[in-house]
PDB file of C-alpha atoms in Angstrom:
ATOM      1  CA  UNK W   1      56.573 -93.678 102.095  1.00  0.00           C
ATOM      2  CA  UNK W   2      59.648 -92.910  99.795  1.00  0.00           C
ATOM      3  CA  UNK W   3      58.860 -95.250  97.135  1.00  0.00           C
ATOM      4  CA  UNK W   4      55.217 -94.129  96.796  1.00  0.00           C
ATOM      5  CA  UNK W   5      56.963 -90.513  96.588  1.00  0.00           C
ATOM      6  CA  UNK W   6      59.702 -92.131  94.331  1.00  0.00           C
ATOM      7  CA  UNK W   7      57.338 -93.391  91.578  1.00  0.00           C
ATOM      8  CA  UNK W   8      54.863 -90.281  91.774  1.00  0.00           C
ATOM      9  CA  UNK W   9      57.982 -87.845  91.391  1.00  0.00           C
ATOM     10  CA  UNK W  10      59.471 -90.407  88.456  1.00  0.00           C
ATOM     11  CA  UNK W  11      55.870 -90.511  86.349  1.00  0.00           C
ATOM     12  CA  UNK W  12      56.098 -86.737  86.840  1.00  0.00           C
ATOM     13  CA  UNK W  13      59.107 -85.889  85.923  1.00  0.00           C
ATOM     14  CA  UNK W  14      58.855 -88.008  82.499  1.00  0.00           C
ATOM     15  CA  UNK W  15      55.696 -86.636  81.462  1.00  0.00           C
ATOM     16  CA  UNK W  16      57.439 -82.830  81.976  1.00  0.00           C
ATOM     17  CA  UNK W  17      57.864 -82.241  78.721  1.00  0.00           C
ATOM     18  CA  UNK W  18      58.746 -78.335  77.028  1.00  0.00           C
ATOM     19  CA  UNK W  19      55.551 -77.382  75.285  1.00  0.00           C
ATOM     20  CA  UNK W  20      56.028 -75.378  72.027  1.00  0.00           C
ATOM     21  CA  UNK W  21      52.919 -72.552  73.547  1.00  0.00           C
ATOM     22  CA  UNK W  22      51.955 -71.022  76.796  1.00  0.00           C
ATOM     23  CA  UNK W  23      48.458 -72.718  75.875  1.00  0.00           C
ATOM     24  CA  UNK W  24      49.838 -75.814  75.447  1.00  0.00           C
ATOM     25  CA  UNK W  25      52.106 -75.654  79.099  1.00  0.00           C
ATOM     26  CA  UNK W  26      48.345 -74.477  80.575  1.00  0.00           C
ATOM     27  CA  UNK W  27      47.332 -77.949  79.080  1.00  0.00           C
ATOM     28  CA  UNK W  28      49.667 -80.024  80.139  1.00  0.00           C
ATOM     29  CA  UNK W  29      50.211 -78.564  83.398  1.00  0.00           C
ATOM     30  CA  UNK W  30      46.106 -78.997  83.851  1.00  0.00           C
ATOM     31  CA  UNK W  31      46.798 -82.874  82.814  1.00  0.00           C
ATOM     32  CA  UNK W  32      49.716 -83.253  84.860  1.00  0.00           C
ATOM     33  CA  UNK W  33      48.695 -81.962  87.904  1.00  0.00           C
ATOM     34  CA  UNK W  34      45.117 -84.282  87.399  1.00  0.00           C
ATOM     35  CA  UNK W  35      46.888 -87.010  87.304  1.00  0.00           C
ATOM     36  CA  UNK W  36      49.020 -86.612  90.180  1.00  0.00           C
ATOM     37  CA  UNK W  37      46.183 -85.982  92.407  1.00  0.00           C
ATOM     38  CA  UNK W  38      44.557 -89.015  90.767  1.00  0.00           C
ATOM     39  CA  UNK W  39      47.862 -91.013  92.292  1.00  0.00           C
ATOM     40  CA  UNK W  40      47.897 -89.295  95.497  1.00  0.00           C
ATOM     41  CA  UNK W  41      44.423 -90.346  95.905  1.00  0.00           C
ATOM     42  CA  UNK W  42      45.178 -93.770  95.669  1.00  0.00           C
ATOM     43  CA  UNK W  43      47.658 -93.937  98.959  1.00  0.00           C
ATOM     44  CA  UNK W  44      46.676 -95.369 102.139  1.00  0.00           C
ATOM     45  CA  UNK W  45      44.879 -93.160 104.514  1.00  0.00           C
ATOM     46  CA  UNK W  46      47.999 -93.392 106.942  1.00  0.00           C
ATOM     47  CA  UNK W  47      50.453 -92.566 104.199  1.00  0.00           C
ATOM     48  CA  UNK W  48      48.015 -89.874 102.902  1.00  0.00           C
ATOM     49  CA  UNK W  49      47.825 -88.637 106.828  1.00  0.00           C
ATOM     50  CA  UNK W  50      51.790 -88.711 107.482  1.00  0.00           C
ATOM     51  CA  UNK W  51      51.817 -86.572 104.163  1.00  0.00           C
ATOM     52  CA  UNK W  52      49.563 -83.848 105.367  1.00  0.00           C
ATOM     53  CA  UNK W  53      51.202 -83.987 108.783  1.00  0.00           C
ATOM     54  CA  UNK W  54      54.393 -83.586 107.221  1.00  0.00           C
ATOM     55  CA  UNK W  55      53.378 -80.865 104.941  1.00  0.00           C
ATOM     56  CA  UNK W  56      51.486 -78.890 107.605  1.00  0.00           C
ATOM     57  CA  UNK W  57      48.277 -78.790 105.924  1.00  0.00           C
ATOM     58  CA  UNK W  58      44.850 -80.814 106.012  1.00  0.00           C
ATOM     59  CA  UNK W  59      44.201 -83.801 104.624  1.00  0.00           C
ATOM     60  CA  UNK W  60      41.959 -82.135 102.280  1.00  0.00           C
ATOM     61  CA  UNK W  61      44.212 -79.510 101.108  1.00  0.00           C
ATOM     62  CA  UNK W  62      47.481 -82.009 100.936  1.00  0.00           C
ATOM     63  CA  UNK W  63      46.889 -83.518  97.362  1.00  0.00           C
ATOM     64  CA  UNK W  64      46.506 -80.388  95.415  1.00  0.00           C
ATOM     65  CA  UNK W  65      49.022 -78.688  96.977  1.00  0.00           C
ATOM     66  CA  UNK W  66      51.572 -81.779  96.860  1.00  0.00           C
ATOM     67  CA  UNK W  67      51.005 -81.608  93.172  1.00  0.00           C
ATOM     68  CA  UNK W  68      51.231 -77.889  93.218  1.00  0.00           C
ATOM     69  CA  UNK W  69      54.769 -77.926  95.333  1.00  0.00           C
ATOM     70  CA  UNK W  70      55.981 -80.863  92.753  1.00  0.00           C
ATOM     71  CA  UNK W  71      54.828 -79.791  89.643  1.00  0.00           C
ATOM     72  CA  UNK W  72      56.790 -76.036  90.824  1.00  0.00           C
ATOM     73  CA  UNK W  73      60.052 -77.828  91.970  1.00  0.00           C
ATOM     74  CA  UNK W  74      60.615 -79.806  88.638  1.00  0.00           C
ATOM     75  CA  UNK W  75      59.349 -76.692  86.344  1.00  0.00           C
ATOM     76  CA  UNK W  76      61.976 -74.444  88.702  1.00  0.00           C
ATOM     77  CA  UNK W  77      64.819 -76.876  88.489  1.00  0.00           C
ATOM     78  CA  UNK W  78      65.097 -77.520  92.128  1.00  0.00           C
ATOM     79  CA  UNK W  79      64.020 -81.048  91.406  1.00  0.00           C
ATOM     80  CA  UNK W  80      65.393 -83.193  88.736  1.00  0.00           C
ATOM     81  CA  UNK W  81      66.754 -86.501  87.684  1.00  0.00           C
ATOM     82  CA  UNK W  82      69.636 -86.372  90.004  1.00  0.00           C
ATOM     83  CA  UNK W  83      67.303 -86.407  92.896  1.00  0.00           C
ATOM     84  CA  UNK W  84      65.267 -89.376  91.857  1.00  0.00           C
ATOM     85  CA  UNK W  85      68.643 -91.094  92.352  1.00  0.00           C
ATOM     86  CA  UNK W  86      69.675 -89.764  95.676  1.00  0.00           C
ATOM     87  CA  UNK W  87      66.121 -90.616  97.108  1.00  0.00           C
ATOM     88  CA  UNK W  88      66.178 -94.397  95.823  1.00  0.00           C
ATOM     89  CA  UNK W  89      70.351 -94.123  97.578  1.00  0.00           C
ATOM     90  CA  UNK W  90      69.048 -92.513 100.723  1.00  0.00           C
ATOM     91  CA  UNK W  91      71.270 -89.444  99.910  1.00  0.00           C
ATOM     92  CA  UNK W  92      70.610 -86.116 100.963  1.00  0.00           C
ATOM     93  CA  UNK W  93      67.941 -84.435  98.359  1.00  0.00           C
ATOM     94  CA  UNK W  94      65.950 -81.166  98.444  1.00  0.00           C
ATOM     95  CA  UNK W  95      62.885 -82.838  97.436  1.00  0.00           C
ATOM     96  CA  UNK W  96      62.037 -82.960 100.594  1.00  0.00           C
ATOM     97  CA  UNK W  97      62.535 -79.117 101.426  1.00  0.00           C
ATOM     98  CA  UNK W  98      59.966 -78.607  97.952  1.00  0.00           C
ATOM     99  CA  UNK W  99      57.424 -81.077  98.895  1.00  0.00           C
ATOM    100  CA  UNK W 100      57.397 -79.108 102.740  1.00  0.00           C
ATOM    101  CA  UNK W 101      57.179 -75.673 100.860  1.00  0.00           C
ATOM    102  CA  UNK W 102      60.541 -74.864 102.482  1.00  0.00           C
ATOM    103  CA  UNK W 103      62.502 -72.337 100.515  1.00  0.00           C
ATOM    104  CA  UNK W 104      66.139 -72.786  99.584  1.00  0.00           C
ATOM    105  CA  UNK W 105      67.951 -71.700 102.547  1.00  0.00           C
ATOM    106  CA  UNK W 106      71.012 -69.304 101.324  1.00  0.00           C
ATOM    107  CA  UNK W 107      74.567 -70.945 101.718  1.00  0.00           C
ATOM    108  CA  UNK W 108      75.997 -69.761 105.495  1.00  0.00           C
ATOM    109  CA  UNK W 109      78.675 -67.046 104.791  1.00  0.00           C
ATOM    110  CA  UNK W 110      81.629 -68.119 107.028  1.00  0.00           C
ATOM    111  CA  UNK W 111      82.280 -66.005 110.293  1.00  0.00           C
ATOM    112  CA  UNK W 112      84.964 -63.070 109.348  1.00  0.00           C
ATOM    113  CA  UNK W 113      88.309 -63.746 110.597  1.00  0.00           C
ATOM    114  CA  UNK W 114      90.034 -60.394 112.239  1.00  0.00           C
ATOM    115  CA  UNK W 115      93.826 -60.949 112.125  1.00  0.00           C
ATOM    116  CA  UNK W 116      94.282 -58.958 115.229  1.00  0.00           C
ATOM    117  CA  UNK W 117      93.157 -61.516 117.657  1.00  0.00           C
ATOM    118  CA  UNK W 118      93.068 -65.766 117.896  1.00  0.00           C
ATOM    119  CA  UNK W 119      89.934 -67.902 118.954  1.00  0.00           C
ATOM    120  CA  UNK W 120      90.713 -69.715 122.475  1.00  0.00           C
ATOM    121  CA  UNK W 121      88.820 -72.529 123.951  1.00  0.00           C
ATOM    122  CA  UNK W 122      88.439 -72.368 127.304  1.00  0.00           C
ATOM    123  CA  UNK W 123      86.651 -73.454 130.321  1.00  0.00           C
ATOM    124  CA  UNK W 124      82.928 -71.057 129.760  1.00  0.00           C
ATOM    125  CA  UNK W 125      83.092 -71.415 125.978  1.00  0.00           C
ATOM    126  CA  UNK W 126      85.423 -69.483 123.185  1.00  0.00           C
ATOM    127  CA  UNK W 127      86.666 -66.551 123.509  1.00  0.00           C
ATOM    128  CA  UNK W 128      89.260 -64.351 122.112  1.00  0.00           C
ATOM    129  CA  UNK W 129      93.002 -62.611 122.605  1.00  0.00           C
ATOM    130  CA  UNK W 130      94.937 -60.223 120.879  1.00  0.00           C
ATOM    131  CA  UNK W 131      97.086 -62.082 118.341  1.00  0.00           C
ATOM    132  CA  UNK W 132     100.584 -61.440 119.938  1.00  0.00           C
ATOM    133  CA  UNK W 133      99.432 -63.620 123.019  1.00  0.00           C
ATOM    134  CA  UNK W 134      99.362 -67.367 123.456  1.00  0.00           C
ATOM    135  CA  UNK W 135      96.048 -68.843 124.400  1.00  0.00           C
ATOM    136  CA  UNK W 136      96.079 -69.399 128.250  1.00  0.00           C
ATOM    137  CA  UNK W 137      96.981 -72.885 129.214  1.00  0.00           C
ATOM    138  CA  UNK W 138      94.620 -72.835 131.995  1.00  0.00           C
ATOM    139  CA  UNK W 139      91.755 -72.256 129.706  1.00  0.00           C
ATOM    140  CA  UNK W 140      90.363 -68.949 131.941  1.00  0.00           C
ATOM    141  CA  UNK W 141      90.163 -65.247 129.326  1.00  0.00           C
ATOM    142  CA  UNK W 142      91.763 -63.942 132.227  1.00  0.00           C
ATOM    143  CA  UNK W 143      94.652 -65.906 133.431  1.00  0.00           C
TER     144      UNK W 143
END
């Protein structure tokens, strides 16, 4: 399954090129997007089937819209060169998150720290105490 998605996203990343008109980009993008459903036609029925599964859409639907997703995620920058690499490396990649139709999840903001009171471990889970005290050794909030 990768390498079929390796040399589909490879063949369309090289022939994204920056047109000189809005026409032109209509053309090419019309071209493009042909030919990548002209590929995706080609798979096996199970690879074509884990696709759609994968995707969450029909079998029917799952070329065009496989195009769509990849022909959007190279235009957008969210796929690129880089990721070609990591997907031949088995490295992390967000092609994956494109090809599903996932958006880019925001980067977690980390949990504000109040200076008044320290994190404890215990027993039922964390909890806290004011900042002067020393985490009970016995590992109950109230000792």
């Amino acid at each position: 399954m990768k390498n079929s998605i390796f040399l589909l996203l490879a063949a369309a990343i090289f022939f994204t090129g920056c047109p000189s008109s809005q026409a032109a980009a209509k053309r090419e993008q019309k071209l493009d997007s042909d030919g990548c459903i002209s590929a995706v036609h080609l798979w096996s029925i199970t690879f074509k089937h884990e696709m759609a599964s994968f995707m969450g859409v029909s079998q029917e639907r799952m070329p065009a819209l496989f195009c769509h997703r990849l022909g959007e995620g190279i235009r957008s920058g969210r796929i690129s060169y880089s990721d070609l690499n990591r997907l031949q490396l088995d490295q992390p990649t967000e092609i994956w998150m494109v090809i599903k139709g996932k958006s880019k999840a925001p980067p977690q903001a980390p949990t504000p720290r109040n200076s008044k009171f320290r994190n404890c471990n215990g027993i039922d889970g964390t909890f806290q105490v004011p900042a002067s005290q020393k985490c009970p050794l016995s590992g109950y909030a109230h000792y």
